[in-house]
């Protein structure tokens, strides 16, 4: 990663840049700095995280030297209800950057997983702070397994890494630069309604499982049904066998075993 500073020349995001050999969580550090007034574009990245966090309080594993793990401070002009746009932006930007650098076509799994060949290799975590009805800042945490993937017993969804799927080495600094450039290129789409609909359409087009039988695991129950569609506020529209369609903002989608369909 020595080339990093050079690779980020000309990027709008990634300044200032703090690189740690080891840290608890890049998102925890970025939040602390954002609370203290850090400006948009500040980037924290780490070779190793000892307390990396995923969605729903799950751990995110980042062993040294084989992943990309970073958190970016953003201050978009959005309301609290529009916060899911950040995950859409990150998902589309990561897919486009991976396509460009590794020449493989990732898909997205609602709400914020990035998959290759049906297995997860990257996760997105957007954490917002509010000022009244408006977003004060968002810390966008992005983790990609580049040359290592967790073992099946360490995860609740099949995992993989980018190099295994691409069948070749991937330069992490180049990948980071490509992701930041795609984030920058699409950032303006968040706050312009017509442009946002194009971003939403690109996000939706990349989603797996839409229209398919699925299992939706919520905090207190697991539902079987069909992941019918998504709405522009990021909600999943999940059709139950009774015909009722539930709007769900947070949960975990799993394929339904064929025997249960
Ligand atoms: C998920 O799939 O549940 C989201 C995973 C997000 C992981 C990234 S790695 C960089 C940043 N720091 C963290 O502690 N988490 C995010």
mmCIF file of C-alpha atoms and ligand atoms in Angstrom:
data_model
loop_
_atom_site.group_PDB
_atom_site.id
_atom_site.type_symbol
_atom_site.label_atom_id
_atom_site.label_comp_id
_atom_site.label_asym_id
_atom_site.label_seq_id
_atom_site.Cartn_x
_atom_site.Cartn_y
_atom_site.Cartn_z
ATOM 1 C CA UNK A 1 0.000 0.000 0.000
ATOM 2 C CA UNK A 2 3.027 2.319 -0.170
ATOM 3 C CA UNK A 3 1.804 3.680 -3.440
ATOM 4 C CA UNK A 4 -1.372 4.855 -1.794
ATOM 5 C CA UNK A 5 -0.609 8.529 -1.473
ATOM 6 C CA UNK A 6 0.430 8.669 -5.104
ATOM 7 C CA UNK A 7 -2.676 6.728 -6.199
ATOM 8 C CA UNK A 8 -4.987 9.205 -4.498
ATOM 9 C CA UNK A 9 -3.517 12.234 -6.276
ATOM 10 C CA UNK A 10 -6.307 14.102 -7.994
ATOM 11 C CA UNK A 11 -9.076 12.402 -5.983
ATOM 12 C CA UNK A 12 -11.540 14.670 -4.203
ATOM 13 C CA UNK A 13 -12.235 12.027 -1.545
ATOM 14 C CA UNK A 14 -9.318 10.625 0.429
ATOM 15 C CA UNK A 15 -8.006 13.890 1.860
ATOM 16 C CA UNK A 16 -6.916 13.997 4.567
ATOM 17 C CA UNK A 17 -5.874 10.350 4.588
ATOM 18 C CA UNK A 18 -4.913 8.396 7.709
ATOM 19 C CA UNK A 19 -3.504 4.900 7.223
ATOM 20 C CA UNK A 20 -3.156 2.570 10.206
ATOM 21 C CA UNK A 21 -1.240 -0.715 10.327
ATOM 22 C CA UNK A 22 -3.748 -1.858 12.919
ATOM 23 C CA UNK A 23 -6.876 -0.269 14.325
ATOM 24 C CA UNK A 24 -10.044 -1.377 16.148
ATOM 25 C CA UNK A 25 -12.488 -0.138 13.511
ATOM 26 C CA UNK A 26 -11.869 2.477 10.818
ATOM 27 C CA UNK A 27 -15.519 3.530 11.160
ATOM 28 C CA UNK A 28 -15.183 4.148 14.905
ATOM 29 C CA UNK A 29 -12.176 6.387 14.253
ATOM 30 C CA UNK A 30 -13.876 8.221 11.379
ATOM 31 C CA UNK A 31 -16.993 8.832 13.520
ATOM 32 C CA UNK A 32 -14.896 10.299 16.295
ATOM 33 C CA UNK A 33 -13.207 12.671 13.850
ATOM 34 C CA UNK A 34 -16.530 13.543 12.170
ATOM 35 C CA UNK A 35 -17.999 14.379 15.604
ATOM 36 C CA UNK A 36 -15.066 16.744 16.028
ATOM 37 C CA UNK A 37 -15.746 18.535 12.752
ATOM 38 C CA UNK A 38 -13.692 16.534 10.201
ATOM 39 C CA UNK A 39 -14.411 17.741 6.689
ATOM 40 C CA UNK A 40 -15.998 15.769 3.868
ATOM 41 C CA UNK A 41 -13.481 13.498 2.166
ATOM 42 C CA UNK A 42 -11.535 12.427 5.253
ATOM 43 C CA UNK A 43 -10.520 8.792 4.810
ATOM 44 C CA UNK A 44 -9.354 6.320 7.418
ATOM 45 C CA UNK A 45 -7.948 3.053 6.210
ATOM 46 C CA UNK A 46 -6.270 0.140 7.933
ATOM 47 C CA UNK A 47 -4.220 -2.901 7.008
ATOM 48 C CA UNK A 48 -5.817 -4.785 9.892
ATOM 49 C CA UNK A 49 -8.933 -4.233 12.018
ATOM 50 C CA UNK A 50 -9.209 -5.910 15.409
ATOM 51 C CA UNK A 51 -12.826 -4.859 16.032
ATOM 52 C CA UNK A 52 -14.236 -4.367 12.524
ATOM 53 C CA UNK A 53 -18.019 -4.070 12.565
ATOM 54 C CA UNK A 54 -20.660 -5.223 10.140
ATOM 55 C CA UNK A 55 -24.378 -4.617 10.052
ATOM 56 C CA UNK A 56 -26.536 -5.671 12.980
ATOM 57 C CA UNK A 57 -23.594 -5.746 15.393
ATOM 58 C CA UNK A 58 -21.863 -8.564 13.517
ATOM 59 C CA UNK A 59 -18.069 -8.717 13.379
ATOM 60 C CA UNK A 60 -16.247 -7.915 10.133
ATOM 61 C CA UNK A 61 -12.906 -9.694 9.861
ATOM 62 C CA UNK A 62 -9.923 -7.841 8.398
ATOM 63 C CA UNK A 63 -6.707 -9.826 8.821
ATOM 64 C CA UNK A 64 -3.515 -7.932 7.875
ATOM 65 C CA UNK A 65 -2.601 -7.268 4.265
ATOM 66 C CA UNK A 66 -5.336 -9.111 2.387
ATOM 67 C CA UNK A 67 -8.317 -6.774 2.364
ATOM 68 C CA UNK A 68 -9.410 -3.224 1.754
ATOM 69 C CA UNK A 69 -11.002 -1.678 4.836
ATOM 70 C CA UNK A 70 -11.736 2.016 4.922
ATOM 71 C CA UNK A 71 -14.199 4.624 6.145
ATOM 72 C CA UNK A 72 -15.009 7.890 4.437
ATOM 73 C CA UNK A 73 -16.597 10.951 6.049
ATOM 74 C CA UNK A 74 -19.320 12.530 3.894
ATOM 75 C CA UNK A 75 -21.596 15.492 4.557
ATOM 76 C CA UNK A 76 -24.354 15.161 1.936
ATOM 77 C CA UNK A 77 -27.268 17.619 1.804
ATOM 78 C CA UNK A 78 -29.918 14.978 2.508
ATOM 79 C CA UNK A 79 -32.686 14.331 4.986
ATOM 80 C CA UNK A 80 -32.753 11.416 7.409
ATOM 81 C CA UNK A 81 -35.308 9.601 5.190
ATOM 82 C CA UNK A 82 -32.862 9.762 2.305
ATOM 83 C CA UNK A 83 -30.018 8.090 4.234
ATOM 84 C CA UNK A 84 -30.361 4.771 2.342
ATOM 85 C CA UNK A 85 -29.122 6.587 -0.762
ATOM 86 C CA UNK A 86 -25.600 6.353 0.630
ATOM 87 C CA UNK A 87 -25.696 2.550 0.584
ATOM 88 C CA UNK A 88 -26.993 2.639 -2.993
ATOM 89 C CA UNK A 89 -24.160 4.981 -3.982
ATOM 90 C CA UNK A 90 -21.552 2.788 -2.277
ATOM 91 C CA UNK A 91 -22.938 -0.427 -3.773
ATOM 92 C CA UNK A 92 -22.977 0.887 -7.321
ATOM 93 C CA UNK A 93 -19.545 2.549 -6.945
ATOM 94 C CA UNK A 94 -17.935 -0.638 -5.600
ATOM 95 C CA UNK A 95 -19.455 -2.721 -8.418
ATOM 96 C CA UNK A 96 -18.297 -0.291 -11.106
ATOM 97 C CA UNK A 97 -14.784 -0.056 -9.650
ATOM 98 C CA UNK A 98 -14.432 -3.835 -9.353
ATOM 99 C CA UNK A 99 -15.607 -4.250 -12.945
ATOM 100 C CA UNK A 100 -13.004 -1.779 -14.089
ATOM 101 C CA UNK A 101 -10.057 -3.113 -12.063
ATOM 102 C CA UNK A 102 -10.751 -6.869 -11.861
ATOM 103 C CA UNK A 103 -12.985 -7.365 -14.913
ATOM 104 C CA UNK A 104 -15.629 -9.388 -13.078
ATOM 105 C CA UNK A 105 -19.298 -8.400 -12.666
ATOM 106 C CA UNK A 106 -20.439 -8.086 -9.040
ATOM 107 C CA UNK A 107 -24.098 -8.050 -8.002
ATOM 108 C CA UNK A 108 -25.686 -6.580 -4.902
ATOM 109 C CA UNK A 109 -27.784 -8.269 -2.245
ATOM 110 C CA UNK A 110 -30.258 -6.052 -0.418
ATOM 111 C CA UNK A 111 -29.497 -4.067 1.553
ATOM 112 C CA UNK A 112 -25.708 -3.796 1.450
ATOM 113 C CA UNK A 113 -23.775 -6.894 0.448
ATOM 114 C CA UNK A 114 -21.632 -7.174 -2.669
ATOM 115 C CA UNK A 115 -21.474 -10.611 -4.298
ATOM 116 C CA UNK A 116 -19.499 -12.456 -6.920
ATOM 117 C CA UNK A 117 -20.959 -15.727 -8.175
ATOM 118 C CA UNK A 118 -23.515 -15.674 -5.368
ATOM 119 C CA UNK A 119 -20.967 -15.280 -2.587
ATOM 120 C CA UNK A 120 -20.245 -12.192 -0.533
ATOM 121 C CA UNK A 121 -16.848 -10.537 -0.916
ATOM 122 C CA UNK A 122 -17.632 -7.005 0.257
ATOM 123 C CA UNK A 123 -19.854 -5.248 2.762
ATOM 124 C CA UNK A 124 -21.034 -1.658 3.122
ATOM 125 C CA UNK A 125 -21.940 0.133 6.327
ATOM 126 C CA UNK A 126 -23.386 3.668 6.236
ATOM 127 C CA UNK A 127 -23.716 5.230 9.684
ATOM 128 C CA UNK A 128 -25.350 8.651 9.935
ATOM 129 C CA UNK A 129 -25.595 11.376 12.520
ATOM 130 C CA UNK A 130 -28.577 13.718 12.386
ATOM 131 C CA UNK A 131 -29.046 17.407 13.032
ATOM 132 C CA UNK A 132 -32.805 17.778 13.323
ATOM 133 C CA UNK A 133 -34.278 16.261 10.150
ATOM 134 C CA UNK A 134 -31.043 16.591 8.175
ATOM 135 C CA UNK A 135 -28.003 14.357 7.940
ATOM 136 C CA UNK A 136 -25.087 15.997 9.671
ATOM 137 C CA UNK A 137 -22.547 13.479 8.464
ATOM 138 C CA UNK A 138 -22.338 9.936 7.186
ATOM 139 C CA UNK A 139 -19.451 7.575 7.781
ATOM 140 C CA UNK A 140 -19.331 5.182 4.855
ATOM 141 C CA UNK A 141 -17.445 2.050 5.877
ATOM 142 C CA UNK A 142 -16.429 -0.299 3.077
ATOM 143 C CA UNK A 143 -14.725 -3.653 3.486
ATOM 144 C CA UNK A 144 -13.585 -5.921 0.632
ATOM 145 C CA UNK A 145 -12.010 -9.352 0.905
ATOM 146 C CA UNK A 146 -9.242 -9.114 -1.691
ATOM 147 C CA UNK A 147 -7.039 -12.188 -1.218
ATOM 148 C CA UNK A 148 -8.648 -13.938 1.755
ATOM 149 C CA UNK A 149 -12.160 -14.966 2.693
ATOM 150 C CA UNK A 150 -13.548 -16.062 6.062
ATOM 151 C CA UNK A 151 -14.253 -19.750 6.613
ATOM 152 C CA UNK A 152 -17.886 -20.934 6.351
ATOM 153 C CA UNK A 153 -18.231 -21.242 10.136
ATOM 154 C CA UNK A 154 -17.234 -17.580 10.580
ATOM 155 C CA UNK A 155 -20.078 -16.139 8.483
ATOM 156 C CA UNK A 156 -23.832 -16.522 8.017
ATOM 157 C CA UNK A 157 -23.743 -16.159 4.230
ATOM 158 C CA UNK A 158 -21.281 -17.862 1.824
ATOM 159 C CA UNK A 159 -18.130 -15.738 1.477
ATOM 160 C CA UNK A 160 -15.433 -15.365 -1.131
ATOM 161 C CA UNK A 161 -12.634 -12.993 -2.086
ATOM 162 C CA UNK A 162 -12.084 -10.921 -5.183
ATOM 163 C CA UNK A 163 -8.855 -12.582 -6.335
ATOM 164 C CA UNK A 164 -10.364 -16.082 -6.154
ATOM 165 C CA UNK A 165 -13.281 -14.981 -8.340
ATOM 166 C CA UNK A 166 -11.234 -12.882 -10.752
ATOM 167 C CA UNK A 167 -8.497 -15.520 -11.049
ATOM 168 C CA UNK A 168 -5.766 -12.922 -10.833
ATOM 169 C CA UNK A 169 -3.976 -10.527 -8.529
ATOM 170 C CA UNK A 170 -5.725 -7.284 -7.707
ATOM 171 C CA UNK A 171 -3.772 -4.183 -6.708
ATOM 172 C CA UNK A 172 -5.473 -2.827 -3.577
ATOM 173 C CA UNK A 173 -4.291 0.759 -4.070
ATOM 174 C CA UNK A 174 -5.666 0.830 -7.629
ATOM 175 C CA UNK A 175 -8.941 -0.649 -6.414
ATOM 176 C CA UNK A 176 -9.258 1.966 -3.675
ATOM 177 C CA UNK A 177 -8.605 4.754 -6.169
ATOM 178 C CA UNK A 178 -11.201 3.355 -8.565
ATOM 179 C CA UNK A 179 -13.821 3.122 -5.790
ATOM 180 C CA UNK A 180 -13.181 6.701 -4.659
ATOM 181 C CA UNK A 181 -13.414 7.980 -8.225
ATOM 182 C CA UNK A 182 -16.730 6.186 -8.795
ATOM 183 C CA UNK A 183 -18.059 7.541 -5.473
ATOM 184 C CA UNK A 184 -17.046 11.041 -6.529
ATOM 185 C CA UNK A 185 -18.504 10.665 -10.010
ATOM 186 C CA UNK A 186 -21.916 9.642 -8.677
ATOM 187 C CA UNK A 187 -21.989 11.715 -5.474
ATOM 188 C CA UNK A 188 -23.979 14.537 -7.092
ATOM 189 C CA UNK A 189 -26.750 12.037 -7.912
ATOM 190 C CA UNK A 190 -27.686 11.827 -4.245
ATOM 191 C CA UNK A 191 -29.230 15.261 -3.989
ATOM 192 C CA UNK A 192 -30.658 15.804 -7.485
ATOM 193 C CA UNK A 193 -33.981 13.969 -7.830
ATOM 194 C CA UNK A 194 -33.763 13.120 -11.540
ATOM 195 C CA UNK A 195 -30.156 12.000 -11.206
ATOM 196 C CA UNK A 196 -30.997 10.027 -8.072
ATOM 197 C CA UNK A 197 -33.554 8.020 -10.008
ATOM 198 C CA UNK A 198 -30.809 6.957 -12.407
ATOM 199 C CA UNK A 199 -28.643 5.879 -9.452
ATOM 200 C CA UNK A 200 -31.587 4.022 -7.918
ATOM 201 C CA UNK A 201 -32.254 2.261 -11.242
ATOM 202 C CA UNK A 202 -28.607 1.171 -11.487
ATOM 203 C CA UNK A 203 -28.690 -0.099 -7.900
ATOM 204 C CA UNK A 204 -31.949 -1.980 -8.461
ATOM 205 C CA UNK A 205 -30.672 -3.519 -11.698
ATOM 206 C CA UNK A 206 -27.750 -5.055 -9.826
ATOM 207 C CA UNK A 207 -29.806 -6.608 -7.030
ATOM 208 C CA UNK A 208 -30.002 -10.399 -6.809
ATOM 209 C CA UNK A 209 -33.083 -12.316 -5.669
ATOM 210 C CA UNK A 210 -35.689 -9.802 -6.876
ATOM 211 C CA UNK A 211 -38.806 -11.713 -7.849
ATOM 212 C CA UNK A 212 -37.430 -14.886 -6.268
ATOM 213 C CA UNK A 213 -38.529 -16.987 -3.321
ATOM 214 C CA UNK A 214 -36.448 -15.964 -0.331
ATOM 215 C CA UNK A 215 -36.182 -16.125 3.402
ATOM 216 C CA UNK A 216 -36.127 -12.798 5.218
ATOM 217 C CA UNK A 217 -34.554 -12.873 8.664
ATOM 218 C CA UNK A 218 -35.698 -10.009 10.866
ATOM 219 C CA UNK A 219 -34.733 -9.291 14.460
ATOM 220 C CA UNK A 220 -37.680 -11.153 15.953
ATOM 221 C CA UNK A 221 -38.942 -13.426 13.156
ATOM 222 C CA UNK A 222 -38.036 -15.161 9.922
ATOM 223 C CA UNK A 223 -40.402 -14.826 6.987
ATOM 224 C CA UNK A 224 -40.710 -16.975 3.887
ATOM 225 C CA UNK A 225 -41.974 -15.219 0.772
ATOM 226 C CA UNK A 226 -40.842 -13.471 -2.383
ATOM 227 C CA UNK A 227 -38.400 -10.537 -2.479
ATOM 228 C CA UNK A 228 -40.663 -8.687 -4.854
ATOM 229 C CA UNK A 229 -39.023 -5.296 -5.317
ATOM 230 C CA UNK A 230 -37.301 -2.359 -3.653
ATOM 231 C CA UNK A 231 -38.539 1.203 -3.141
ATOM 232 C CA UNK A 232 -36.617 4.432 -3.671
ATOM 233 C CA UNK A 233 -36.217 4.886 0.095
ATOM 234 C CA UNK A 234 -34.275 1.616 0.175
ATOM 235 C CA UNK A 235 -37.098 -0.527 1.609
ATOM 236 C CA UNK A 236 -37.496 -4.117 0.487
ATOM 237 C CA UNK A 237 -41.021 -5.041 -0.619
ATOM 238 C CA UNK A 238 -41.469 -8.597 0.575
ATOM 239 C CA UNK A 239 -44.559 -10.562 -0.477
ATOM 240 C CA UNK A 240 -45.879 -13.072 2.035
ATOM 241 C CA UNK A 241 -47.802 -16.212 1.003
ATOM 242 C CA UNK A 242 -51.018 -14.440 2.136
ATOM 243 C CA UNK A 243 -50.447 -11.814 -0.570
ATOM 244 C CA UNK A 244 -49.587 -9.099 1.966
ATOM 245 C CA UNK A 245 -46.551 -7.045 0.953
ATOM 246 C CA UNK A 246 -44.328 -5.944 3.843
ATOM 247 C CA UNK A 247 -42.067 -2.897 3.555
ATOM 248 C CA UNK A 248 -38.862 -3.707 5.403
ATOM 249 C CA UNK A 249 -35.965 -1.329 6.004
ATOM 250 C CA UNK A 250 -33.519 -3.712 7.708
ATOM 251 C CA UNK A 251 -33.125 -7.467 7.586
ATOM 252 C CA UNK A 252 -31.145 -10.293 6.034
ATOM 253 C CA UNK A 253 -32.151 -12.025 2.843
ATOM 254 C CA UNK A 254 -31.306 -15.650 2.227
ATOM 255 C CA UNK A 255 -32.111 -17.973 -0.613
ATOM 256 C CA UNK A 256 -34.934 -20.323 0.262
ATOM 257 C CA UNK A 257 -33.913 -23.972 0.014
ATOM 258 C CA UNK A 258 -35.641 -25.515 -3.030
ATOM 259 C CA UNK A 259 -37.414 -28.019 -0.768
ATOM 260 C CA UNK A 260 -39.135 -25.163 1.097
ATOM 261 C CA UNK A 261 -40.300 -23.262 -2.006
HETATM 262 C C1 LIG B 1 -21.596 -5.716 6.478
HETATM 263 O O1 LIG B 1 -21.477 -6.468 5.513
HETATM 264 O O2 LIG B 1 -22.316 -6.030 7.448
HETATM 265 C C2 LIG B 1 -20.861 -4.397 6.477
HETATM 266 C C3 LIG B 1 -19.376 -4.583 6.646
HETATM 267 C C4 LIG B 1 -18.622 -3.266 6.679
HETATM 268 C C5 LIG B 1 -17.158 -3.466 7.012
HETATM 269 C C6 LIG B 1 -16.370 -2.192 6.890
HETATM 270 S S1 LIG B 1 -14.623 -2.497 6.916
HETATM 271 C C7 LIG B 1 -14.312 -0.794 7.090
HETATM 272 C C8 LIG B 1 -15.344 -0.261 8.047
HETATM 273 N N1 LIG B 1 -14.919 -0.430 9.429
HETATM 274 C C9 LIG B 1 -15.721 -1.247 10.107
HETATM 275 O O3 LIG B 1 -15.583 -1.547 11.315
HETATM 276 N N2 LIG B 1 -16.702 -1.694 9.310
HETATM 277 C C10 LIG B 1 -16.602 -1.137 7.964
#
